[in-house]
Short mmCIF file of C-alpha atoms and ligand atoms in Angstrom, two decimals:
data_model
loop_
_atom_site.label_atom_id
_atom_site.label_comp_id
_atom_site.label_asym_id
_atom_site.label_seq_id
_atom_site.Cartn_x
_atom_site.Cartn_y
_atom_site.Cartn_z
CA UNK A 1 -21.72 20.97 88.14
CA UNK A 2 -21.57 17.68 88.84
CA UNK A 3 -18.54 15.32 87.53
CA UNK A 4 -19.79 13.25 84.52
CA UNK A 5 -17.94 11.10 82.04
CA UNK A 6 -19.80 11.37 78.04
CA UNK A 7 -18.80 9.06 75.50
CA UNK A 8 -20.77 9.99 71.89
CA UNK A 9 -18.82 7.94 69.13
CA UNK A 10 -21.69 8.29 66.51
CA UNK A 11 -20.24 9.31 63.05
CA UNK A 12 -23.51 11.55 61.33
CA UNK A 13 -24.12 11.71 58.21
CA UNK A 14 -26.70 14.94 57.56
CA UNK A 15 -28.53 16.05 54.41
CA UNK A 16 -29.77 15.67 50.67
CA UNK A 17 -29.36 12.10 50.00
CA UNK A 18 -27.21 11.00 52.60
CA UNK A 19 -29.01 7.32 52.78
CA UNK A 20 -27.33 6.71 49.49
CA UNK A 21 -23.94 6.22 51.41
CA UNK A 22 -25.50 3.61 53.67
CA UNK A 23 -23.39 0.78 52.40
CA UNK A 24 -20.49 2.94 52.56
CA UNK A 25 -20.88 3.60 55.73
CA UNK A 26 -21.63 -0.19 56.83
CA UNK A 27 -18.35 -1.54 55.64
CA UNK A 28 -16.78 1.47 56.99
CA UNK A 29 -17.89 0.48 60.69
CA UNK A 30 -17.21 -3.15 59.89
CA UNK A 31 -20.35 -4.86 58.51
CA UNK A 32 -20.53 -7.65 55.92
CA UNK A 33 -23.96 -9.39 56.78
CA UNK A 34 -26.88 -7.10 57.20
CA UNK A 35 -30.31 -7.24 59.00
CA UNK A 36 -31.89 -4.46 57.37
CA UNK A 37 -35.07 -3.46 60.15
CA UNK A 38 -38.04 -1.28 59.78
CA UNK A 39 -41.29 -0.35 60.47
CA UNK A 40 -44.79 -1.14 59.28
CA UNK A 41 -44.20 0.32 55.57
CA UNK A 42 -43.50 3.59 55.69
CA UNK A 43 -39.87 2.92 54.02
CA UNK A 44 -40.80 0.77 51.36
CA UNK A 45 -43.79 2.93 49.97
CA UNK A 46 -41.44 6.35 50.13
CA UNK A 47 -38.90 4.03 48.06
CA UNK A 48 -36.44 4.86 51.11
CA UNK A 49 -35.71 0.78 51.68
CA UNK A 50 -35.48 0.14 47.74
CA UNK A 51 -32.48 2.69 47.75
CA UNK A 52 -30.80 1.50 50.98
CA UNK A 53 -30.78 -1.99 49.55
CA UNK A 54 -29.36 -0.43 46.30
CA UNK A 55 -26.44 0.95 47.92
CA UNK A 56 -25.44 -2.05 50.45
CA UNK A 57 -25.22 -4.23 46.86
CA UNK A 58 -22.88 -1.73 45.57
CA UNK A 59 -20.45 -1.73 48.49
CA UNK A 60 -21.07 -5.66 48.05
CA UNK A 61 -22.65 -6.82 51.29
CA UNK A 62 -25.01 -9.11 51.40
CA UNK A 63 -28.50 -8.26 53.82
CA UNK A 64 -31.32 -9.92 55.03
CA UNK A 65 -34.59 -8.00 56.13
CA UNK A 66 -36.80 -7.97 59.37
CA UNK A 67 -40.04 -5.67 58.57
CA UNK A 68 -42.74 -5.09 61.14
CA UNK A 69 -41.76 -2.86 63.88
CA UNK A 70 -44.95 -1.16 65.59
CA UNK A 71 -44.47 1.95 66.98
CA UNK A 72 -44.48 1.57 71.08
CA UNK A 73 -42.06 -1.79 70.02
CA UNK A 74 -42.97 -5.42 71.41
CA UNK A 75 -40.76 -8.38 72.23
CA UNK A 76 -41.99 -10.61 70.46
CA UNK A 77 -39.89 -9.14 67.48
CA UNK A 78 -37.30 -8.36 69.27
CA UNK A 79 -36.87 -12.81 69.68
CA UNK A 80 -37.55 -12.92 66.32
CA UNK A 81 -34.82 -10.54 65.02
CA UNK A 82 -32.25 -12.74 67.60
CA UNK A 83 -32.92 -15.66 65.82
CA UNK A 84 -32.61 -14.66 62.09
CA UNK A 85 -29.37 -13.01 63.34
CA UNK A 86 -27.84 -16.14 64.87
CA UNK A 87 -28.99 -18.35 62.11
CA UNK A 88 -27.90 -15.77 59.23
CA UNK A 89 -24.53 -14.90 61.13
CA UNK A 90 -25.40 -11.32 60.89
CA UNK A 91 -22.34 -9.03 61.75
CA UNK A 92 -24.19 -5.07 62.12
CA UNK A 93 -28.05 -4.03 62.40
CA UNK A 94 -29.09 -1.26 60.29
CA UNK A 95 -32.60 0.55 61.37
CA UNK A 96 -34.56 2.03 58.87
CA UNK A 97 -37.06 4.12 60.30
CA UNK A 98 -37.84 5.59 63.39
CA UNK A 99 -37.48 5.54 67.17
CA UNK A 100 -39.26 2.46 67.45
CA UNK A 101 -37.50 0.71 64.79
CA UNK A 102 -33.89 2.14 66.01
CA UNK A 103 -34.81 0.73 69.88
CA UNK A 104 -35.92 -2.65 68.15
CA UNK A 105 -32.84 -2.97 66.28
CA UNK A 106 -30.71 -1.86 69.38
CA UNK A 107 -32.42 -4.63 71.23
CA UNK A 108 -31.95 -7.41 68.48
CA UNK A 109 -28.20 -5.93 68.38
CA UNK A 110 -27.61 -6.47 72.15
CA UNK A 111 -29.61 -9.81 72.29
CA UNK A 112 -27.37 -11.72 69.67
CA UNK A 113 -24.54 -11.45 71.35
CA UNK A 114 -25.98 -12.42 74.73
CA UNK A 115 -26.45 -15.89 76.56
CA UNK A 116 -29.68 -15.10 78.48
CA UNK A 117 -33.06 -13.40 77.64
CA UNK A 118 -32.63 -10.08 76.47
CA UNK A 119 -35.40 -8.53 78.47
CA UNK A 120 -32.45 -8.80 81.36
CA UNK A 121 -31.26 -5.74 80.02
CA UNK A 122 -35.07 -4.09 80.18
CA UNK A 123 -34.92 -5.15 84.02
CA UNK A 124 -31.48 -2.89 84.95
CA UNK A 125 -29.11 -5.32 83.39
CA UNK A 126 -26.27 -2.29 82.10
CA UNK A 127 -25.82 -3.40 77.84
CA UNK A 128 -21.91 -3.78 77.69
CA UNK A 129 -21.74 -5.69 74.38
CA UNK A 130 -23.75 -5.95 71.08
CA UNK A 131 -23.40 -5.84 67.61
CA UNK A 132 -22.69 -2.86 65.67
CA UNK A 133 -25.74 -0.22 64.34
CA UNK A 134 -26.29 1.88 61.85
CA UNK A 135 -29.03 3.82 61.79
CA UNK A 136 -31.23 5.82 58.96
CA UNK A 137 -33.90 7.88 60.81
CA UNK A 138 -36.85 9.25 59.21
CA UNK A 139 -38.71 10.82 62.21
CA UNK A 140 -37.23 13.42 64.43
CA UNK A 141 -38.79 12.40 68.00
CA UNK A 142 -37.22 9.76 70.26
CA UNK A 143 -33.31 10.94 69.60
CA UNK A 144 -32.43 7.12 69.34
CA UNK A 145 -30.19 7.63 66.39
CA UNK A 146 -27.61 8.81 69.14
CA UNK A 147 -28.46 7.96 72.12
CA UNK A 148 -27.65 5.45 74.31
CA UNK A 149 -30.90 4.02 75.16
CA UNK A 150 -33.66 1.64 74.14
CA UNK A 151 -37.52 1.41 75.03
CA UNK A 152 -39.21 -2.25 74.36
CA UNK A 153 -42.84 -3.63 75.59
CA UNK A 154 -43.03 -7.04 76.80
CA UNK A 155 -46.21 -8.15 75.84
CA UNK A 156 -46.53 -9.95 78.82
CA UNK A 157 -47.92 -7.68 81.36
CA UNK A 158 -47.48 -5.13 78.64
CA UNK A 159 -44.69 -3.46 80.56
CA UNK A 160 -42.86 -0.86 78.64
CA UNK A 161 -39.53 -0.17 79.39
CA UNK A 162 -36.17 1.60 78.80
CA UNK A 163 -32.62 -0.25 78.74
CA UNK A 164 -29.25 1.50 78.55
CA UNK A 165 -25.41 0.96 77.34
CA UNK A 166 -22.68 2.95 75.72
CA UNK A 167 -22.38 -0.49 73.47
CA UNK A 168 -26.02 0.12 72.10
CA UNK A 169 -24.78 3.63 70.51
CA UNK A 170 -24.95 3.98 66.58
CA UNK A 171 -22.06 3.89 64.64
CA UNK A 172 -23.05 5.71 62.15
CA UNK A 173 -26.38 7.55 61.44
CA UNK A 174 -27.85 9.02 58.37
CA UNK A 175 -29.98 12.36 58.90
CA UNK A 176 -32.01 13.31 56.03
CA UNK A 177 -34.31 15.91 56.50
CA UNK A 178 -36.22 15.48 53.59
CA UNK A 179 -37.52 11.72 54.71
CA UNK A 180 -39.23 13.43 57.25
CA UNK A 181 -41.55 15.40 54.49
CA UNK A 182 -43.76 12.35 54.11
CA UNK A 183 -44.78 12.33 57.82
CA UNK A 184 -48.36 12.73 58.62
CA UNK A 185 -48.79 16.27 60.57
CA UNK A 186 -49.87 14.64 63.76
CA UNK A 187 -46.28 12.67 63.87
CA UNK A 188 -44.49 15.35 63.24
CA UNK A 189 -46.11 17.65 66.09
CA UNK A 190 -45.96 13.72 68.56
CA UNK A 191 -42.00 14.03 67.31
CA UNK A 192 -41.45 17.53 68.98
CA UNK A 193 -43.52 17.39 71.84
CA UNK A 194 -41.11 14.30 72.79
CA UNK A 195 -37.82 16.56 71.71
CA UNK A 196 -39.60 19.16 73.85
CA UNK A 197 -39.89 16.37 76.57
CA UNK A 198 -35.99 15.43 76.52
CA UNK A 199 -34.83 19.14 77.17
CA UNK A 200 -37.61 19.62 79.75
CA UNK A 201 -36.75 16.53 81.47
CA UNK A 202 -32.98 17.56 81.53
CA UNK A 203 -33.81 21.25 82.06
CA UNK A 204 -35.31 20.29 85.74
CA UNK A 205 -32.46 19.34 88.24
CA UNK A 206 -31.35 19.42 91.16
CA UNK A 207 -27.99 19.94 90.34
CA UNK A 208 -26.99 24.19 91.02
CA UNK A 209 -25.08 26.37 88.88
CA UNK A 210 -25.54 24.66 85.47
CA UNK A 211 -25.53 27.70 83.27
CA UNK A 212 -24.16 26.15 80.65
CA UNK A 213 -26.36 23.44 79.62
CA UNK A 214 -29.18 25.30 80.71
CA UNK A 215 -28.54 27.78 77.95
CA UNK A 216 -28.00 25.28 76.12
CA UNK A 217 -31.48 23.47 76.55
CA UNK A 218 -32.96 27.13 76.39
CA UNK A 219 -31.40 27.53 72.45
CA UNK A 220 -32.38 24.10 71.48
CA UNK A 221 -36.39 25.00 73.16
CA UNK A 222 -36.36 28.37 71.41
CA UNK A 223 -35.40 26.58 68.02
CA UNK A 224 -38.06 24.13 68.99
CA UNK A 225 -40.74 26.69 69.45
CA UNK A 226 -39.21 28.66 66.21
CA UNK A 227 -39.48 25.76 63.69
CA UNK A 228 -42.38 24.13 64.94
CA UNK A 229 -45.35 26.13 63.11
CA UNK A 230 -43.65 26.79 60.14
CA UNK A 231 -42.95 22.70 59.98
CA UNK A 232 -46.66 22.48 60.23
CA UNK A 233 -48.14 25.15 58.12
CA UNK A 234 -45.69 23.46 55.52
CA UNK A 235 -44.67 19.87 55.64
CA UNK A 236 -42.26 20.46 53.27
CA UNK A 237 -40.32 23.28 54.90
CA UNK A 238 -37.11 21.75 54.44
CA UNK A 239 -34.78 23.90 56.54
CA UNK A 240 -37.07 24.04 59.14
CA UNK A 241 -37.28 20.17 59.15
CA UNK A 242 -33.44 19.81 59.34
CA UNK A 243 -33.18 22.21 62.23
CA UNK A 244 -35.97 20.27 63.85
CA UNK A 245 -33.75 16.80 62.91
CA UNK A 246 -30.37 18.03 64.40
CA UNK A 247 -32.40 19.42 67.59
CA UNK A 248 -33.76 16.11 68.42
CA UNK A 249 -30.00 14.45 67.95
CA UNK A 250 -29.18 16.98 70.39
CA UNK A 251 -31.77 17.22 72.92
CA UNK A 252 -30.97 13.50 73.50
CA UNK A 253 -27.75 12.15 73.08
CA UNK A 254 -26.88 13.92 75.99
CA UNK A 255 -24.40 16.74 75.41
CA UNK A 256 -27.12 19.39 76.86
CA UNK A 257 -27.89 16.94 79.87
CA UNK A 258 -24.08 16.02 81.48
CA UNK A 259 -23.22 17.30 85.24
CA UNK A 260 -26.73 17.55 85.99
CA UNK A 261 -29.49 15.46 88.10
CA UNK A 262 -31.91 14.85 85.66
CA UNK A 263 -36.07 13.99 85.92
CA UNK A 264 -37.74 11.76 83.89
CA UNK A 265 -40.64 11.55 85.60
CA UNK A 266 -42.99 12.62 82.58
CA UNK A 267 -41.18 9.99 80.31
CA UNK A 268 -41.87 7.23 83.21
CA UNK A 269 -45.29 8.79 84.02
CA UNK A 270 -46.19 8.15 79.74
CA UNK A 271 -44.74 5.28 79.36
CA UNK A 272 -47.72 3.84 81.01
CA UNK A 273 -50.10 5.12 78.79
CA UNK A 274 -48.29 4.21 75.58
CA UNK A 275 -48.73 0.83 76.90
CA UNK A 276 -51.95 0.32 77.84
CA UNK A 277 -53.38 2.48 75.13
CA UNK A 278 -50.40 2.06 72.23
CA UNK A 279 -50.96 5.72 71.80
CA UNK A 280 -47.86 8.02 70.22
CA UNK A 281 -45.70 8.57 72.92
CA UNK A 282 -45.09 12.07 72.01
CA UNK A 283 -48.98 12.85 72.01
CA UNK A 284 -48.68 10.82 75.63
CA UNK A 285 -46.51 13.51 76.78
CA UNK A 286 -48.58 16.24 75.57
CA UNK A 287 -51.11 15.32 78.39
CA UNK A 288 -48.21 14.87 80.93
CA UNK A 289 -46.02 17.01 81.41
CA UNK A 290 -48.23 20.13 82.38
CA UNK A 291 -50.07 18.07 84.81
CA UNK A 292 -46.44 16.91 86.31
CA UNK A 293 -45.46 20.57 85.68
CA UNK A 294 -48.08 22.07 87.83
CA UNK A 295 -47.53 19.45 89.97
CA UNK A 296 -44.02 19.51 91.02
CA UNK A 297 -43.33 23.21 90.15
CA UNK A 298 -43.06 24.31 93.83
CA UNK A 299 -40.05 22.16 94.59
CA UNK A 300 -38.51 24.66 92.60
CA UNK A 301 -40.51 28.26 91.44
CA UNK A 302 -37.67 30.05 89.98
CA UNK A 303 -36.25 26.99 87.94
CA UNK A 304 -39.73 27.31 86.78
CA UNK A 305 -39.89 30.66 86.31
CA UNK A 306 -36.88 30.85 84.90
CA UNK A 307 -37.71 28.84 81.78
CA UNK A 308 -40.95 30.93 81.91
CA UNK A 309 -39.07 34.37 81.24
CA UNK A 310 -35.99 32.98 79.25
CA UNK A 311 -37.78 30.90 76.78
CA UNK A 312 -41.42 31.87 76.73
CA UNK A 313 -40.91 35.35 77.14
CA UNK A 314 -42.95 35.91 80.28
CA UNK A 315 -42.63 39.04 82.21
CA UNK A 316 -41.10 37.79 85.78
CA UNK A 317 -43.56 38.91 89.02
CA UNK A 318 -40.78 39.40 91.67
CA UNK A 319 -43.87 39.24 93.96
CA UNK A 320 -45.41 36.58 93.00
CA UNK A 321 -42.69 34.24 91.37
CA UNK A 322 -45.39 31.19 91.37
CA UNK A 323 -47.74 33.13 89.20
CA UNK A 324 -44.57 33.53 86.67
CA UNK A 325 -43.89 29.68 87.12
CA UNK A 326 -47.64 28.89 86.05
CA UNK A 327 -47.71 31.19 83.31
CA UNK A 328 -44.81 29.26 81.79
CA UNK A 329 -46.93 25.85 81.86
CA UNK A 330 -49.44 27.49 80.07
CA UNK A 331 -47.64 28.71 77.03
CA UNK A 332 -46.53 25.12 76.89
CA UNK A 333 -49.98 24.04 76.66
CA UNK A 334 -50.87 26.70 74.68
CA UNK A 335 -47.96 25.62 71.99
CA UNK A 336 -48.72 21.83 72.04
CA UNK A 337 -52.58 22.72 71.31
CA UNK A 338 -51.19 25.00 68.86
CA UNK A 339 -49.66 22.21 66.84
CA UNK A 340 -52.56 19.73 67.20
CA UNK A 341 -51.06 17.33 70.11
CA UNK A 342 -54.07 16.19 73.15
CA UNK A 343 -54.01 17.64 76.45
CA UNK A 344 -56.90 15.18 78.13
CA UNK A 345 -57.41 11.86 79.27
CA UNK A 346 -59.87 11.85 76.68
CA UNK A 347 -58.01 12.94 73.50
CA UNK A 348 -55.83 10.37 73.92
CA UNK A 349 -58.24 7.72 74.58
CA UNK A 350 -57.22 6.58 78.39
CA UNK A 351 -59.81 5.87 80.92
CA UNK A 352 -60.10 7.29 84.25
CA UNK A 353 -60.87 3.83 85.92
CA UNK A 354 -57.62 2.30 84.52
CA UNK A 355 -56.18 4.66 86.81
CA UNK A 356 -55.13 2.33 89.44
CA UNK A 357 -53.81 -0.09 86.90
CA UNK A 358 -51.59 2.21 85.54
CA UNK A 359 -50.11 3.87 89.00
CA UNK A 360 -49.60 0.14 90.13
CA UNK A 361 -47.67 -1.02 86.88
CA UNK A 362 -45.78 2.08 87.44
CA UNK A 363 -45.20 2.53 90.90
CA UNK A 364 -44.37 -1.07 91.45
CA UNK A 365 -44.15 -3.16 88.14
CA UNK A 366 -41.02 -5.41 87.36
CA UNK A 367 -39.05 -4.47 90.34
CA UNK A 368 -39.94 -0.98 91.09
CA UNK A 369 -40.77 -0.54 95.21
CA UNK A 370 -43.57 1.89 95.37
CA UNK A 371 -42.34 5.09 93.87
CA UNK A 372 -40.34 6.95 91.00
CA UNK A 373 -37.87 9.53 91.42
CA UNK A 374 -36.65 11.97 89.39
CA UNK A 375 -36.86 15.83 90.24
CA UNK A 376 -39.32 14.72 93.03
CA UNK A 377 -39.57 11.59 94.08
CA UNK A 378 -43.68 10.91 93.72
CA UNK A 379 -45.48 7.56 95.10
CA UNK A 380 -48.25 6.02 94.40
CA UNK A 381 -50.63 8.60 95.98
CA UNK A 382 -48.78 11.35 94.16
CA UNK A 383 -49.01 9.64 90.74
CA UNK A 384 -52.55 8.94 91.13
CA UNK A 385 -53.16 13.04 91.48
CA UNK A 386 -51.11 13.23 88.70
CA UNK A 387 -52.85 11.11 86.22
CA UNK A 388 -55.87 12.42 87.56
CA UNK A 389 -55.49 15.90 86.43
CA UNK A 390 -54.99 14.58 83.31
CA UNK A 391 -58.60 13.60 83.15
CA UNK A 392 -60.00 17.23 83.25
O1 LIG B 401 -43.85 1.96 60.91
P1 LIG B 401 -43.84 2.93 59.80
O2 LIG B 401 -44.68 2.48 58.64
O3 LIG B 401 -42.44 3.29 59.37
O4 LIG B 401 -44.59 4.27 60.30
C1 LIG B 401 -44.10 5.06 61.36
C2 LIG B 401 -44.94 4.93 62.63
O5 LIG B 401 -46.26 4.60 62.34
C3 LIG B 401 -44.33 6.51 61.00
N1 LIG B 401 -43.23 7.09 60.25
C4 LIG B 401 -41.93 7.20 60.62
N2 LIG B 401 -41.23 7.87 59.70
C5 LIG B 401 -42.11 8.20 58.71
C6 LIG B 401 -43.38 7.69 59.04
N3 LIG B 401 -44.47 7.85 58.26
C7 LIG B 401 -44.29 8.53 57.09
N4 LIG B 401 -43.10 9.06 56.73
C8 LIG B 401 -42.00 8.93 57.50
N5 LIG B 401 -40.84 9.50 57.13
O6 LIG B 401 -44.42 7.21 62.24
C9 LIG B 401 -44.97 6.34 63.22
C10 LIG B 401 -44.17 6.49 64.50
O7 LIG B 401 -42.89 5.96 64.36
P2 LIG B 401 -42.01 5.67 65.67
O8 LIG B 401 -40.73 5.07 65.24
O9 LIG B 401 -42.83 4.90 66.65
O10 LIG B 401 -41.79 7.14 66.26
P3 LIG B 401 -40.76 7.72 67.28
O11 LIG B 401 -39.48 8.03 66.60
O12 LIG B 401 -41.47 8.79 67.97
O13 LIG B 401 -40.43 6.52 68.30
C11 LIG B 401 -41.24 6.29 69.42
C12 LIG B 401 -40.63 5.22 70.29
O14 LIG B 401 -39.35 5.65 70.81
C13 LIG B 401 -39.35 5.51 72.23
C14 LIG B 401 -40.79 5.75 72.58
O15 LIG B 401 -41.12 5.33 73.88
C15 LIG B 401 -41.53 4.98 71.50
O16 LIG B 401 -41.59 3.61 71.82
N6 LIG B 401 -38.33 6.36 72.82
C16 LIG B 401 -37.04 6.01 72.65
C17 LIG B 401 -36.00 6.73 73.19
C18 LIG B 401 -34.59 6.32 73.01
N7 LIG B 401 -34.34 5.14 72.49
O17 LIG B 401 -33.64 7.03 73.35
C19 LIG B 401 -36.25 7.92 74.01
C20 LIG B 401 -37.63 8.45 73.87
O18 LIG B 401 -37.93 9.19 75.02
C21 LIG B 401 -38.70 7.45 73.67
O19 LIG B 401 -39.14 6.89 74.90
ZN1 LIG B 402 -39.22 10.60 74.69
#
């Protein structure tokens, strides 16, 4: 295992209700002046932003409100949000919604309290200072809600990309299951393909004898796998939406992914399409990973054919451990179908000829030098095989 330092200070709030404490909560982690963020309406039609508002006038604190946020989250917001902050004198963002509304609010929250342009920090600036954040998520998918990260697209050159900083951590977050009831089915099955995507992209290292958080990642990928169709065969399933909730806390806020070299590569690899084609990021990474999977996989056949036997229940071929390895992918592609997520080019609506465009934004866009690297290190050529098997 590899030496690691983890720092998780986010205070959760979880179950029936919870979002009624909100103001609580605010003045308990120091706010006084609120921007209340969210998304494109989801909130205020469930009543969800109604009752938030409610509870930060009871605990007296006074709010002002930033709507808007589109998933795949632009910039151009992200400005806006930094000025009504500075002029208002807010004092603690509180994100009502989901991933994309958390990372937009993380970004306003880090931007306030900086001198230059906050896209330095989407450009490998570290985040070391920014206001405080609540949080009230109503999607499980991007883990944001305790994590440590941030994804933004500059419209300009539509270049989506991730920025990190222990600073940019919730305070608090409120986990209700039941907000995630009103999802449509296709979010919900985008939201765990993308907590699928955090514990594969943490499952495949480098880093030997991590038995541990491997078992780890395997328990949260069978409860994953568990939860998923009965989620889906009934939206309302509310213990199998909380177990789905907490899973995607922990898939991401790193506890399952310390001591370990990590990949990323799929997350990089979608990013790209999410982009150029604003499609769900979790239905991005349905068409990913398995063609990274069957990609990569023999830089490693018995990583891969471990996950095959320990979480899909594959029989291992101690002749033929490859054979194992591939029959693991497909039960992964088998389950995404399953729950209605794309596996083509097609489905999702990218081109083939934009192919180029996309390996070049990714392979050397806004400071990159002709590759990524994660549990391979793949170049441009690579990439373009990749995206190409995608096309199918
Ligand atoms: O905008 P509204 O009207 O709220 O609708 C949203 C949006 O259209 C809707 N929705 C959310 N909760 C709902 C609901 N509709 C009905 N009922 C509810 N309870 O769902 C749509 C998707 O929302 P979004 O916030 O975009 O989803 P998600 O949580 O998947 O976030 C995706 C973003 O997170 C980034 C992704 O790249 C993407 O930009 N990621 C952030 C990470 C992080 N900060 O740690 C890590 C992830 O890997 C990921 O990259
Ligand atoms: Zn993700």
């Amino acid at each position: 295992m590899d030496n690691f330092t983890f720092y998780s200070p986010t205070f959760f709030a979880f179950g029936k209700d919870t979002e009624n404490d909100a103001g609580k909560y605010v003045k308990r982690f120091g706010g006084s002046k609120v921007l209340i963020h969210y998304g494109g309406g989801s909130v205020v039609r469930s009543g969800l932003l109604d009752r938030v508002k409610k509870s930060l006038e009871v605990a007296g604190i006074s709010f002002v409100e930033l709507g808007g946020v589109k998933p795949n989250p632009r910039s151009g917001l992200v400005y806006e949000g930094i000025e009504l902050c500075k002029k208002e004198s807010v004092d603690f963002v509180l994100a009502v919604g989901g991933g994309s509304v958390i990372d937009s609010s993380k970004a306003i929250a880090a931007g306030t309290v900086y001198g230059g342009d906050f896209w330095d920090f989407y450009s490998g600036k570290r985040i070391e200072e920014a206001l405080p954040i609540g949080t009230i998520l109503t999607i499980a998918a991007a883990g944001s809600e305790g994590s440590p990260d941030s994804v933004i697209t500059k419209e300009e050159g539509m270049f989506k990309r991730g920025a990190s900083g222990d600073a940019i951590r919730p305070k608090f977050s409120i986990l209700n299951p039941a907000l995630t009831q009103t999802l449509p089915p296709y979010q919900t099955a985008a939201g765990i393909t993308d907590i699928l995507a955090h514990l594969h992209e943490r499952y495949l290292t480098n880093t030997k004898d991590v038995e541990v958080t491997d078992r780890l990642i395997e328990g949260l990928m069978l409860t994953m796998i568990h939860e998923a169709p009965r989620v889906i065969a009934d939206p309302n399933n509310y213990e199998a939406r909380a177990n789905i909730m907490w899973a995607g806390m922990m898939a991401h806020n790193n506890a399952v992914g310390v001591g370990r070299s990590q990949d990323w590569n799929s997350h990089n690899i979608e990013h790209e399409l999410s982009a150029l084609y604003d499609c769900a990021h979790g239905a991005g990474l349905a068409v990913t990973m398995p063609a990274v999977f069957k990609y990569v996989y023999k830089h490693d056949v018995m990583r891969f054919a471990k996950l095959a036997t320990r979480v899909w229940g594959c029989q291992m071929d101690f002749d033929n451990p490859e054979a194992t390895a591939l029959a693991g992918i497909a039960c992964l592609e088998n389950f995404l179908k399953s729950i209605g997520m794309p596996l083509s080019f097609a489905e999702l609506g990218a081109k083939e000829e934009d192919i180029p465009k996309l390996v070049d934004v990714l392979c050397n866009g806004d400071g990159r030098t002709g590759s990524i690297s994660g549990f391979v290190t793949l170049d441009t050529k690579d990439c373009t095989e990749i995206y190409k098997m995608m096309v199918r």
